[in-house]
mmCIF file of C-alpha atoms in Angstrom:
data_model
loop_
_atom_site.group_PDB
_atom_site.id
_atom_site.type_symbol
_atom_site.label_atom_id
_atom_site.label_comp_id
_atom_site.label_asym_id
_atom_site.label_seq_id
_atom_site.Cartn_x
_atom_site.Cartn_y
_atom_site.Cartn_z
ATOM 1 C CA UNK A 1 -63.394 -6.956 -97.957
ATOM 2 C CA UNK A 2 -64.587 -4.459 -100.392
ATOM 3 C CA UNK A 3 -65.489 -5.519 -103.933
ATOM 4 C CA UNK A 4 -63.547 -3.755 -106.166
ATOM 5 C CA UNK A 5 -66.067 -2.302 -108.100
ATOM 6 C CA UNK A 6 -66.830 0.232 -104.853
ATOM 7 C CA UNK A 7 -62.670 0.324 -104.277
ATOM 8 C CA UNK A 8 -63.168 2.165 -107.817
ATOM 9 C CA UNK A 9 -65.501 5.056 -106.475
ATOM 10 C CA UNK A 10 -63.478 5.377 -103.645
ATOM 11 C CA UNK A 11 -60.224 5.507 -105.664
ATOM 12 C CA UNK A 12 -60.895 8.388 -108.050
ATOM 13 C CA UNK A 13 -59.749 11.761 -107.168
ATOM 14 C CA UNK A 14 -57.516 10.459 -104.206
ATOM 15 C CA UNK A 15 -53.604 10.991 -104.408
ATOM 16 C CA UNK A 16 -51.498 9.123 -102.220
ATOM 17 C CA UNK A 17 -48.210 10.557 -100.904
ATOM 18 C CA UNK A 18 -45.520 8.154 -100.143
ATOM 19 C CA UNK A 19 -42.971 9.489 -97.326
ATOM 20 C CA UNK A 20 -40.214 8.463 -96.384
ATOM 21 C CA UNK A 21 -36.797 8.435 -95.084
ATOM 22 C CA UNK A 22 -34.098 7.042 -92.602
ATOM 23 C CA UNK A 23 -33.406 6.471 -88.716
ATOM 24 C CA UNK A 24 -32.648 9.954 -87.085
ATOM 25 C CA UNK A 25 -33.316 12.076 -90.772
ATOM 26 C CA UNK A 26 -36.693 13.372 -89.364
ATOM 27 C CA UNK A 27 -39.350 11.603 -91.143
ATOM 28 C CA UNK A 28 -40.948 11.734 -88.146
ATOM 29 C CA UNK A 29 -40.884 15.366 -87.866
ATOM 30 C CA UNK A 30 -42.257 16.035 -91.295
ATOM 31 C CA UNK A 31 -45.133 13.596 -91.111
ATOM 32 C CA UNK A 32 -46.057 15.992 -87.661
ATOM 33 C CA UNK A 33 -45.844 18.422 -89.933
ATOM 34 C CA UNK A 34 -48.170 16.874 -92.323
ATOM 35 C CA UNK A 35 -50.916 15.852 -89.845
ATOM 36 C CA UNK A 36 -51.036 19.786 -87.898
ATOM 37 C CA UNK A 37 -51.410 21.038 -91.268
ATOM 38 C CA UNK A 38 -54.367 18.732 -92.063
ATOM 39 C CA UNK A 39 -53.380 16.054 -94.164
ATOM 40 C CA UNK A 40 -54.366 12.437 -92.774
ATOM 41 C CA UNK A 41 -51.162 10.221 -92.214
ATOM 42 C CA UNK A 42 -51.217 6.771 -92.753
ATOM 43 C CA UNK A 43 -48.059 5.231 -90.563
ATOM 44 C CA UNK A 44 -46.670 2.063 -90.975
ATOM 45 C CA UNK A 45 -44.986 1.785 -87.887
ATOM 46 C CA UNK A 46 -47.940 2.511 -85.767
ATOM 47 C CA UNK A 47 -49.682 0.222 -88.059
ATOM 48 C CA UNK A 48 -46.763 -2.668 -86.947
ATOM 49 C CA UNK A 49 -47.817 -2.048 -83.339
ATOM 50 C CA UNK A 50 -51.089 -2.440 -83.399
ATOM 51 C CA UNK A 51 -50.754 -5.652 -85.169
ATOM 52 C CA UNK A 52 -48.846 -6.724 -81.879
ATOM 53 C CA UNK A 53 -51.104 -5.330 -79.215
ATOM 54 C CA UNK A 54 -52.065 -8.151 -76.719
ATOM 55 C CA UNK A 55 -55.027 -10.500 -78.154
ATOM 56 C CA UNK A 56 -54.125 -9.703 -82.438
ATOM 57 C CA UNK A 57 -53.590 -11.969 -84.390
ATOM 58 C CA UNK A 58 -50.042 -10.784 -84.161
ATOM 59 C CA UNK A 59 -49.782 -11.029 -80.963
ATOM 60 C CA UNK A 60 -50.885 -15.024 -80.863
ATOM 61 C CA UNK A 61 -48.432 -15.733 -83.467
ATOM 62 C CA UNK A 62 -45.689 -13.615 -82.196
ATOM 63 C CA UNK A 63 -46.124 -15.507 -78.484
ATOM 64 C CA UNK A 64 -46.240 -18.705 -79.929
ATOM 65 C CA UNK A 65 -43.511 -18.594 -81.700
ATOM 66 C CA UNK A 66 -41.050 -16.516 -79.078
ATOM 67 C CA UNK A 67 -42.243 -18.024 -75.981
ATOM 68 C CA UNK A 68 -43.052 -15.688 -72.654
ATOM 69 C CA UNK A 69 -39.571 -14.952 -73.040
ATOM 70 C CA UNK A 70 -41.365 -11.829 -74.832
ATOM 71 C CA UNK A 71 -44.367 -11.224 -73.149
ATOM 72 C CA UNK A 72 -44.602 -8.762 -70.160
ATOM 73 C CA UNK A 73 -46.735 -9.121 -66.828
ATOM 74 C CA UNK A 74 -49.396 -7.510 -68.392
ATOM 75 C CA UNK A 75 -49.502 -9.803 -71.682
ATOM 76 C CA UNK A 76 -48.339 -7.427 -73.889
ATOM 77 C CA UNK A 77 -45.322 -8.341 -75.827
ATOM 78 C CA UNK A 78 -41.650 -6.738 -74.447
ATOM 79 C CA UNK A 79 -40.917 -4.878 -77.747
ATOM 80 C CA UNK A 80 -37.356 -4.087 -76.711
ATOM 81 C CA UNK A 81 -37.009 -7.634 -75.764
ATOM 82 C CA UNK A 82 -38.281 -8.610 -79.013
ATOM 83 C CA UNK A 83 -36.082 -6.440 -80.419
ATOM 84 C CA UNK A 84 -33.004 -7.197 -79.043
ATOM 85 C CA UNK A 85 -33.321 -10.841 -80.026
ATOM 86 C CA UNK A 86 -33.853 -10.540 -83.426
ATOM 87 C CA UNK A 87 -31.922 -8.123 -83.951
ATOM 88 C CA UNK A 88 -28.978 -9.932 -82.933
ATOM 89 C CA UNK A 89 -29.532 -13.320 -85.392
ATOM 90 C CA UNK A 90 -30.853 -12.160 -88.962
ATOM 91 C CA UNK A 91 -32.804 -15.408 -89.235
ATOM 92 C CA UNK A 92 -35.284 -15.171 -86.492
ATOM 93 C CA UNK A 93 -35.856 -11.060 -87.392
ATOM 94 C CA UNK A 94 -36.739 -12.852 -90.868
ATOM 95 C CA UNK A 95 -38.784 -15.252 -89.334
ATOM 96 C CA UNK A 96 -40.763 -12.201 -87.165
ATOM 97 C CA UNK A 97 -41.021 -10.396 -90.304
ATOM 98 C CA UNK A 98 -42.400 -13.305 -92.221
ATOM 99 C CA UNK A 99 -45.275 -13.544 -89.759
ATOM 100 C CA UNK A 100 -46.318 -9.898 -89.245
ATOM 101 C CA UNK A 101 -46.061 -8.979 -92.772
ATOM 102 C CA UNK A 102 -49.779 -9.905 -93.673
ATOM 103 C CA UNK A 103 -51.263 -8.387 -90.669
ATOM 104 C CA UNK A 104 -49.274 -4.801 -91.160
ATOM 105 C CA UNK A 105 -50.143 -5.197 -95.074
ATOM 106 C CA UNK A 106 -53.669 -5.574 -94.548
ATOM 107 C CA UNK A 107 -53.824 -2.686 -91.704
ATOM 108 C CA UNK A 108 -52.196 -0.417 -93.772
ATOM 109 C CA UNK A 109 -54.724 -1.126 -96.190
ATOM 110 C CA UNK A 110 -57.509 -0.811 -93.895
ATOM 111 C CA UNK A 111 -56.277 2.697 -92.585
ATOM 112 C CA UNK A 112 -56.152 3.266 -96.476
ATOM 113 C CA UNK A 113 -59.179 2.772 -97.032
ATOM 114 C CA UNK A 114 -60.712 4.417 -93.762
ATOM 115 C CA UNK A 115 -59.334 8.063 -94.919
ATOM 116 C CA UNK A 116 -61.410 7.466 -98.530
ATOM 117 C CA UNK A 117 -64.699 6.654 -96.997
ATOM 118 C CA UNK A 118 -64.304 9.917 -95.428
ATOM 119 C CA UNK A 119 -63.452 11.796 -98.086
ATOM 120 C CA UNK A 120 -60.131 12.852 -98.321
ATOM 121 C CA UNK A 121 -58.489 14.187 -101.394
ATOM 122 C CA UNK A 122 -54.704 13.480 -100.087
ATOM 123 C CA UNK A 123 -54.027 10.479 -98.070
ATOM 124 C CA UNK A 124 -49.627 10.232 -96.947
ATOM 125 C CA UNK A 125 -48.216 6.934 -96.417
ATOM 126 C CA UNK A 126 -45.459 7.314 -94.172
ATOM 127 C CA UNK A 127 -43.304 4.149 -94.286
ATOM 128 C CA UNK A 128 -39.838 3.641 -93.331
ATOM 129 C CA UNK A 129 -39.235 0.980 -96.116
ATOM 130 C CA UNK A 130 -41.515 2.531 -98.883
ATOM 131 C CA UNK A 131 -38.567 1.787 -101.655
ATOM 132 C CA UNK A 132 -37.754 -1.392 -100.364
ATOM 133 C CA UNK A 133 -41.905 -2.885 -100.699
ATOM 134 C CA UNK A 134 -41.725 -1.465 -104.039
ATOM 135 C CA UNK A 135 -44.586 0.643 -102.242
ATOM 136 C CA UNK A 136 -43.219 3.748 -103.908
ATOM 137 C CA UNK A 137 -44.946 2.413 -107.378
ATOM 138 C CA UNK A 138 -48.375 3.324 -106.143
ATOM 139 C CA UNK A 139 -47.398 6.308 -104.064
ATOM 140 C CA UNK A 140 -47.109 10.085 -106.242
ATOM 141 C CA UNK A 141 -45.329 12.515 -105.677
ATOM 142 C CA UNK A 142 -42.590 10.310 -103.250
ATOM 143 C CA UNK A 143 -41.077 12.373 -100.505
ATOM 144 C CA UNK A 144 -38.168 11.726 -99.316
ATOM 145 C CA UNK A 145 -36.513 13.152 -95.832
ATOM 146 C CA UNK A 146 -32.652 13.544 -96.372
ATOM 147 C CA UNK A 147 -29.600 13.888 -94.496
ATOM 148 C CA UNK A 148 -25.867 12.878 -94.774
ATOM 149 C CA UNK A 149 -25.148 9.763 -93.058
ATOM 150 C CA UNK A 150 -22.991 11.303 -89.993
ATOM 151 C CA UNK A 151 -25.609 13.521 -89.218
ATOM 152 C CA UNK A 152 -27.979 10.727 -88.628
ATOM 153 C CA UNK A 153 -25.456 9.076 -86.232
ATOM 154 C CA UNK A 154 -25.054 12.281 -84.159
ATOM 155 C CA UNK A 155 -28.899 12.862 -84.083
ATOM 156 C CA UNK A 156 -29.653 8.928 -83.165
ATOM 157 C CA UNK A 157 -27.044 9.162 -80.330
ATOM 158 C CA UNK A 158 -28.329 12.377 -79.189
ATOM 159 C CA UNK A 159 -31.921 10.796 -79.256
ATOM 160 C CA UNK A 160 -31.135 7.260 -77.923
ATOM 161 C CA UNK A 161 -28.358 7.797 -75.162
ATOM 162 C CA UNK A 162 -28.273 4.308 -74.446
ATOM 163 C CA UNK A 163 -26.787 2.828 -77.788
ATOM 164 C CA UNK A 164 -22.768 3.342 -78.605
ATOM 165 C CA UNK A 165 -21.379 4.903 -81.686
ATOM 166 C CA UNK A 166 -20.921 1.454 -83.352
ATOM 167 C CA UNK A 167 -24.347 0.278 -82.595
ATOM 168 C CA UNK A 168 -25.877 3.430 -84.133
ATOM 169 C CA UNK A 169 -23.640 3.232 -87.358
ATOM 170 C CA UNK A 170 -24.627 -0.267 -87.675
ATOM 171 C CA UNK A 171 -28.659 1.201 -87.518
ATOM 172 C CA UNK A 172 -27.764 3.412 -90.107
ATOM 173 C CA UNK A 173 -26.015 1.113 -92.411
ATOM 174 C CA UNK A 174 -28.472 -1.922 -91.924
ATOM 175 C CA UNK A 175 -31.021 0.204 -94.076
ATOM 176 C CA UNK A 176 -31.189 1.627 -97.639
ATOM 177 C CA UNK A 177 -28.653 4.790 -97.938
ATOM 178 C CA UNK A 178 -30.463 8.016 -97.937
ATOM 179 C CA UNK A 179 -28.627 9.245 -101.016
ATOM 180 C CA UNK A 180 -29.731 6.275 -102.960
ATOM 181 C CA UNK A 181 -33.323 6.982 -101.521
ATOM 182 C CA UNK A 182 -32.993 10.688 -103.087
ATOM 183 C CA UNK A 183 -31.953 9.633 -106.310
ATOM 184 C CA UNK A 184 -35.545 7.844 -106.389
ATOM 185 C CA UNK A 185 -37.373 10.706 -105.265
ATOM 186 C CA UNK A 186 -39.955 13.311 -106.626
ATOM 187 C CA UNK A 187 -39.375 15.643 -103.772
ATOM 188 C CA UNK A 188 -36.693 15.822 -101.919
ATOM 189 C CA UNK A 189 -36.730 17.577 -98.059
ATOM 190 C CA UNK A 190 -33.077 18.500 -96.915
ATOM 191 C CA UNK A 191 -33.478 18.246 -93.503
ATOM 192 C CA UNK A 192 -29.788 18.760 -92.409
ATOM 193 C CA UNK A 193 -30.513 22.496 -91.061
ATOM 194 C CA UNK A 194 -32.850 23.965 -88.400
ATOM 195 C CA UNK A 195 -36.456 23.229 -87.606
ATOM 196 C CA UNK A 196 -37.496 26.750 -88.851
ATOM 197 C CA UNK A 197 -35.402 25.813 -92.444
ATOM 198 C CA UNK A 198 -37.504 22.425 -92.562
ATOM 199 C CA UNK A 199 -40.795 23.910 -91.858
ATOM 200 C CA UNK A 200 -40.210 26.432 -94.692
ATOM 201 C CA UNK A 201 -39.315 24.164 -97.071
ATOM 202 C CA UNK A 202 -42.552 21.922 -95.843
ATOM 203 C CA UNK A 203 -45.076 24.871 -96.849
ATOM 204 C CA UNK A 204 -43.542 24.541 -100.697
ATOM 205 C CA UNK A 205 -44.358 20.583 -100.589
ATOM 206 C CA UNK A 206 -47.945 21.099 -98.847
ATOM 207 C CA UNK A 207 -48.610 23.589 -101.418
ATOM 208 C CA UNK A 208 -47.235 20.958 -104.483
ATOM 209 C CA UNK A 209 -49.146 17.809 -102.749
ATOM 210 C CA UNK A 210 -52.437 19.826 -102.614
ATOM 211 C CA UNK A 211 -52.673 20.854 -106.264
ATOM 212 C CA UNK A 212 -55.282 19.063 -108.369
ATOM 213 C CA UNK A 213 -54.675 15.603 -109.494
ATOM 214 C CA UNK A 214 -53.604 15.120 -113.132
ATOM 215 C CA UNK A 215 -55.126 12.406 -114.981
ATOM 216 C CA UNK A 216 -52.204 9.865 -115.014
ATOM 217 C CA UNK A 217 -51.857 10.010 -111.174
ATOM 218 C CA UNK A 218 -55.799 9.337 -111.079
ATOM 219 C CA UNK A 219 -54.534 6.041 -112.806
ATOM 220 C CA UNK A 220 -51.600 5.867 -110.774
ATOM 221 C CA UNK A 221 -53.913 5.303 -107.410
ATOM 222 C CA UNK A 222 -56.425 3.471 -108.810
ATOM 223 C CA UNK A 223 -53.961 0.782 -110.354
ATOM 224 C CA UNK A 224 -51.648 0.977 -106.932
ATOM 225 C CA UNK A 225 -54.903 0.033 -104.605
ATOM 226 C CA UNK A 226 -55.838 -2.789 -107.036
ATOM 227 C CA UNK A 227 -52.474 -4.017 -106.950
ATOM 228 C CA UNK A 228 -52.605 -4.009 -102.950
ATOM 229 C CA UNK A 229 -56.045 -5.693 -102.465
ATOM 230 C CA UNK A 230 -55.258 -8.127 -105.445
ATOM 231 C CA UNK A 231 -51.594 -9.170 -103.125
ATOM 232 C CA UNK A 232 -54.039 -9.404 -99.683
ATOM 233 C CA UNK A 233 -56.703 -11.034 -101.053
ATOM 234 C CA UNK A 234 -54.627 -13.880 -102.490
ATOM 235 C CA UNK A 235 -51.861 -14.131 -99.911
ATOM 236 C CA UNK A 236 -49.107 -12.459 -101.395
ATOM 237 C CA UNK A 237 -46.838 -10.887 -98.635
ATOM 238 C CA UNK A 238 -45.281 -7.699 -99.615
ATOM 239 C CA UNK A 239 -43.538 -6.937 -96.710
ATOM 240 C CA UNK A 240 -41.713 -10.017 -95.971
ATOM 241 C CA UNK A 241 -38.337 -9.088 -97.747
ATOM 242 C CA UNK A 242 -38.580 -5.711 -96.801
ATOM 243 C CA UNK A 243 -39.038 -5.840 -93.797
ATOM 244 C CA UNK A 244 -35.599 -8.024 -93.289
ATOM 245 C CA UNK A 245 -33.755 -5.535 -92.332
ATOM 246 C CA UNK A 246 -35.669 -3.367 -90.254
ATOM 247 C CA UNK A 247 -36.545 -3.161 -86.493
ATOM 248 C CA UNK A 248 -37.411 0.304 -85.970
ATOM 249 C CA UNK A 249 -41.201 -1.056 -85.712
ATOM 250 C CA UNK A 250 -41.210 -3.195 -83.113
#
């Protein structure tokens, strides 16, 4: 671990960009858009899969408590399989969550903390549930991807033709509403019209996200990170209630 007197050099002159979003708004799209422009993207999701991939610590935990029922020929674990099972009985996708939260928690901080060693001035943290881990207290300016809720059950069916109308509703109302997601928001990105619309209105938030750093979000970063490694170091899961209600990571 780094001590925390080096985690202070490291800190200073960083900002940290929280994204986020729903299922089907195009969070996705606009963190793309982030990482051909330059910025470094720090994704939670991918994050939650590498904690899984055969041989982690994830993965033994995962196994042992699932049973092969999970794991494919080639020892990695069935992720739809997974998936489908907890998905169906709230208790075990608690009990998943409750065992991957550390890992994802300390490999987002890792990745974190990758991007400063090398220098970077603006570092986004793209997580699905950034309101929900009370992540978005560390994260400035917060982005948030929006569009109305029928629009994200056309685009999920459109995306995922194997799922019915009912299952994809249920997707979409198992997380956080988008509108109540904007009303927390610095930025908003109204993603509910063309690709060309959302890649203009993505050059006027590259352009806000790169300006200098004011001294209260040089504060801002340096008290989030503390707060992070402080919650690692002595075992305090962050993820574990928000991560009740979502499967998109597995």
């Amino acid at each position: 671990m780094i001590p925390l007197h080096q985690m202070r050099l490291l800190i200073e002159g960083m900002r940290i960009v929280g994204l986020t979003g729903g299922i089907a708004s195009g969070k996705s799209t606009v963190s793309n858009l982030f990482k051909s422009h330059g910025f470094p993207v720090v994704d939670a999701d991918v994050v939650a899969r590498e904690v899984l991939r055969k041989g982690s610590g994830g993965w033994r935990k995962v196994v042992a408590a699932f049973g092969d029922e999970i794991v494919l020929e080639d020892g990695e674990v069935n992720r739809p399989r997974l998936g489908q099972i907890v998905f169906s009985d709230p208790d075990k996708r608690q009990f998943l969550n409750r065992l991957l939260a550390p890992y994802i928690a300390r490999g987002i901080l890792w990745e974190v903390l990758k991007l400063w060693v090398k220098g970077y001035k603006v570092i986004v943290l793209d997580v699905p549930l950034l309101f929900e881990a009370k992540m978005d207290k560390f994260t400035k300016p917060v982005i948030v991807v929006w569009v109305d809720p029928d629009t994200q059950i056309q685009r999920l069916l459109a995306r995922d033709k194997s799922i019915e109308e009912e299952d994809a509703r249920n997707r979409v109302n198992a997380q956080m509403p988008l509108d109540l997601k904007r009303g927390k928001a610095d930025i908003v990105i109204d993603n509910t019209g063309s690709f060309d619309d959302l890649s203009q209105h993505f050059q006027k938030v590259s352009l806000e996200v790169s300006k200098p750093l004011t001294w209260a979000e040089f504060w801002r970063s340096r008290q989030g990170v503390f707060t992070i490694l402080a919650s690692v170091t002595s075992g305090v899961v962050l993820y574990i209630k928000a991560f009740n209600n979502h499967t998109n990571t597995l």
